[in-house]
PDB file of C-alpha atoms in Angstrom:
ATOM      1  CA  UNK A   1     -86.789  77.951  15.368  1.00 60.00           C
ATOM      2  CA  UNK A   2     -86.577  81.653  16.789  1.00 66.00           C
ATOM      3  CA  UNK A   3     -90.416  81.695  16.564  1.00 79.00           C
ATOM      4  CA  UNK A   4     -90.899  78.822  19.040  1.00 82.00           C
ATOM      5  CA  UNK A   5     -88.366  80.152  21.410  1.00 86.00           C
ATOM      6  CA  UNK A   6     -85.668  77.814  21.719  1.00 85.00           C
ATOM      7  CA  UNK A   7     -82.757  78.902  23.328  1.00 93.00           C
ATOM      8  CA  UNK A   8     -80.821  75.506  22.568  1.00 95.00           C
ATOM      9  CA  UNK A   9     -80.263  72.564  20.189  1.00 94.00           C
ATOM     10  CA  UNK A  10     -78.864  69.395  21.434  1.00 94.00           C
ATOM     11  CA  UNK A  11     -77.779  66.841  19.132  1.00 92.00           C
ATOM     12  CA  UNK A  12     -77.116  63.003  19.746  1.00 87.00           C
ATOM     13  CA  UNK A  13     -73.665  61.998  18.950  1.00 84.00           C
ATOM     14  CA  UNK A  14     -72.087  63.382  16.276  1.00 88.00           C
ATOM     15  CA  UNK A  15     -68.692  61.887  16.032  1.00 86.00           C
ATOM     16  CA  UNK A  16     -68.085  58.973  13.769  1.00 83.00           C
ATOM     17  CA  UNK A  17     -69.143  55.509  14.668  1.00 81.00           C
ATOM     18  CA  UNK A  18     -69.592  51.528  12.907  1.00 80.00           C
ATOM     19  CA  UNK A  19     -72.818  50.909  13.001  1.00 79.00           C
ATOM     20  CA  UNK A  20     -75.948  52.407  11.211  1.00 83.00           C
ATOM     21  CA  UNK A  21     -78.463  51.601  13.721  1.00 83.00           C
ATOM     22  CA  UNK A  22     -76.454  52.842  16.542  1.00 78.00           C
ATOM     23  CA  UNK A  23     -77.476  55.890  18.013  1.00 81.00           C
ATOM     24  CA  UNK A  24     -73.626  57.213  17.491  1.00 79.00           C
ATOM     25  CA  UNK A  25     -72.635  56.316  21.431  1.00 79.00           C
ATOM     26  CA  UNK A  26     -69.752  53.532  20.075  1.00 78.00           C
ATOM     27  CA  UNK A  27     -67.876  56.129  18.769  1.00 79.00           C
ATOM     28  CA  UNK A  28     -64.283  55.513  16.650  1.00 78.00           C
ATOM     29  CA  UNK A  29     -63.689  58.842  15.088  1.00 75.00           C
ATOM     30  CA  UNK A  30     -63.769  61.106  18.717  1.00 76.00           C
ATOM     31  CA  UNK A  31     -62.552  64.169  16.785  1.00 78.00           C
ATOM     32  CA  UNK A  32     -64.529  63.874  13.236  1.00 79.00           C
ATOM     33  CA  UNK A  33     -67.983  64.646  12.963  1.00 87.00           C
ATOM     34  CA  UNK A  34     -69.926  61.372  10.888  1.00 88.00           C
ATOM     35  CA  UNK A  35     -70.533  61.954   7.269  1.00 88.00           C
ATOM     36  CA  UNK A  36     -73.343  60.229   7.574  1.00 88.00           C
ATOM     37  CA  UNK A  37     -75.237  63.479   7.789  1.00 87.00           C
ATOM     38  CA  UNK A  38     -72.840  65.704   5.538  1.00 92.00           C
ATOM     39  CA  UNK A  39     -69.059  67.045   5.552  1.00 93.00           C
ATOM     40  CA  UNK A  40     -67.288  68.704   8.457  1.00 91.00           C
ATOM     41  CA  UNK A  41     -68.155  71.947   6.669  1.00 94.00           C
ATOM     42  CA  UNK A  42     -71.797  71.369   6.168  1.00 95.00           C
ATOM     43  CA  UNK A  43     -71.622  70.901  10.208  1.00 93.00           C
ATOM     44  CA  UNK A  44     -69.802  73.693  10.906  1.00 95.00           C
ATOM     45  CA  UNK A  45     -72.432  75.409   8.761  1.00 97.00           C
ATOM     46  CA  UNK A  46     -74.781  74.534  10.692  1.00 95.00           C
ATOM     47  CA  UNK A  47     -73.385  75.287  13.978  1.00 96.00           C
ATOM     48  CA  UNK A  48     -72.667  78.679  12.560  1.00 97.00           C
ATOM     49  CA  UNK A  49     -75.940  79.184  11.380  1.00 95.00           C
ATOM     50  CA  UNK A  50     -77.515  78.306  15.023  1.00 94.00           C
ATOM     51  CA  UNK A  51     -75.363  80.589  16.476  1.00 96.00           C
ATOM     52  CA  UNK A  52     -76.003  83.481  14.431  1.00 95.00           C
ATOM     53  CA  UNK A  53     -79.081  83.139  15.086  1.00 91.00           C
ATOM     54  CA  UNK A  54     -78.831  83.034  18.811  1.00 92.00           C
ATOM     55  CA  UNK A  55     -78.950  79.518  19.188  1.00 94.00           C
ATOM     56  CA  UNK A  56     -76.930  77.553  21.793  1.00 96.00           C
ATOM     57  CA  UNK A  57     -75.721  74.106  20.590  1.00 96.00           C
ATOM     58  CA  UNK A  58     -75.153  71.371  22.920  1.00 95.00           C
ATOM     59  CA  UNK A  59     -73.115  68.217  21.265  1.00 91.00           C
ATOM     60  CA  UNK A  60     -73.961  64.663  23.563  1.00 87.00           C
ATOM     61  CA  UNK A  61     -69.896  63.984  24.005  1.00 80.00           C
ATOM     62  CA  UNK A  62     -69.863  60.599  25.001  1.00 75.00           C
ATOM     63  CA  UNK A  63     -65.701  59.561  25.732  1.00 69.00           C
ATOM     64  CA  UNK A  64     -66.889  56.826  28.087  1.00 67.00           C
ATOM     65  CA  UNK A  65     -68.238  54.301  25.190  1.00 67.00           C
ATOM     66  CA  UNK A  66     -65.646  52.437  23.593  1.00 68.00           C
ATOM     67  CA  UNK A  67     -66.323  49.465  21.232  1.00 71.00           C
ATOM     68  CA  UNK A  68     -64.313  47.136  21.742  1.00 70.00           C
ATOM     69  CA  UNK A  69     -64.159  45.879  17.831  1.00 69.00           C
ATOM     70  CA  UNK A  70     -60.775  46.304  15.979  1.00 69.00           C
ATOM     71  CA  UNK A  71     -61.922  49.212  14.240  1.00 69.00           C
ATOM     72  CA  UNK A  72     -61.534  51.294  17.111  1.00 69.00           C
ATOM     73  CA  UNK A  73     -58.727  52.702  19.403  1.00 69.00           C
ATOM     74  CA  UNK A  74     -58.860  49.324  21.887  1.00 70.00           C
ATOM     75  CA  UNK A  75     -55.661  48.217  21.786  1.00 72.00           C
ATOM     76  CA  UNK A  76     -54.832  50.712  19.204  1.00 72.00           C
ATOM     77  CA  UNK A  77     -50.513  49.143  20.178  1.00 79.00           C
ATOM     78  CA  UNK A  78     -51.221  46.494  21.995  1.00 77.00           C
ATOM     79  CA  UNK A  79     -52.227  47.943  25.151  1.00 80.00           C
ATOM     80  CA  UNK A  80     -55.482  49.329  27.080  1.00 77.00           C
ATOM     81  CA  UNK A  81     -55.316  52.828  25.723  1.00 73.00           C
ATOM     82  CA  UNK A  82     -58.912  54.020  27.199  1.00 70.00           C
ATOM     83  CA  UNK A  83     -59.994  51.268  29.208  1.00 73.00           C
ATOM     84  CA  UNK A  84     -58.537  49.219  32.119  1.00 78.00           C
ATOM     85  CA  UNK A  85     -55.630  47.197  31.510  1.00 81.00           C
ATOM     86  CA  UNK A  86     -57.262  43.889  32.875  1.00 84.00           C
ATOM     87  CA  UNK A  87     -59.999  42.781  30.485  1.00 77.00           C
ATOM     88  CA  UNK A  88     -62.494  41.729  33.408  1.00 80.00           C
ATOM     89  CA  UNK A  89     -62.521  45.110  34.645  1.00 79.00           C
ATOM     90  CA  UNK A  90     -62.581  46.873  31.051  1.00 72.00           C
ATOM     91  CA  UNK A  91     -66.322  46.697  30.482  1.00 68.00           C
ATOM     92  CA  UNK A  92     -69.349  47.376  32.977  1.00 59.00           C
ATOM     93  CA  UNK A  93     -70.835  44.150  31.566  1.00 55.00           C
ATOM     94  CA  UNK A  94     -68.523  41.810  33.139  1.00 47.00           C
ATOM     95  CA  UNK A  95     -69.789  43.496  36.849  1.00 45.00           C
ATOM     96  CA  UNK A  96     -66.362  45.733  37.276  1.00 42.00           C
ATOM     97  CA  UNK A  97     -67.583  49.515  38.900  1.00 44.00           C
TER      98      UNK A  97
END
């Protein structure tokens, strides 16, 4: 990659999410990298070996997307723990800004 003269890599979403044919954006695991693509250490590796080689790695963070399935943190005790309280206002699609 040093030969085409990148000074960056940016990856999609890399935390764990449901769905296969999601791009990674509904994330449930905010802190844990998928393992769809390998092990937290075969990341890490990764990382590493970008920045060793002078390589900047920028990681598309997305906190804003939460599904809304059971699987996820909605809810997680029976309250709004990321979105808003009132379920009208808790998603874009309903109109709330």
């Amino acid at each position: 990659m040093r030969r085409y003269h990148f000074t960056h890599v940016e990856f999609l979403p890399v935390a764990e999410h449901l769905l296969d044919q999601s791009w990674g954006y509904q994330v449930t695991g905010y802190y844990a990298p998928t393992s769809r693509f390998g092990t937290p250490d075969d990341f890490k590796f990764l990382v590493d070996t970008l920045h060793q080689a002078g390589i900047g790695v920028i990681i598309d963070w997305v906190p804003a997307h939460f599904p809304r399935d059971d699987s996820g943190l909605r809810w997680f005790d029976g309250t709004a723990l990321y979105e808003h309280a009132d379920p009208g206002r808790a998603s874009s699609a309903s109109g709330a800004r």
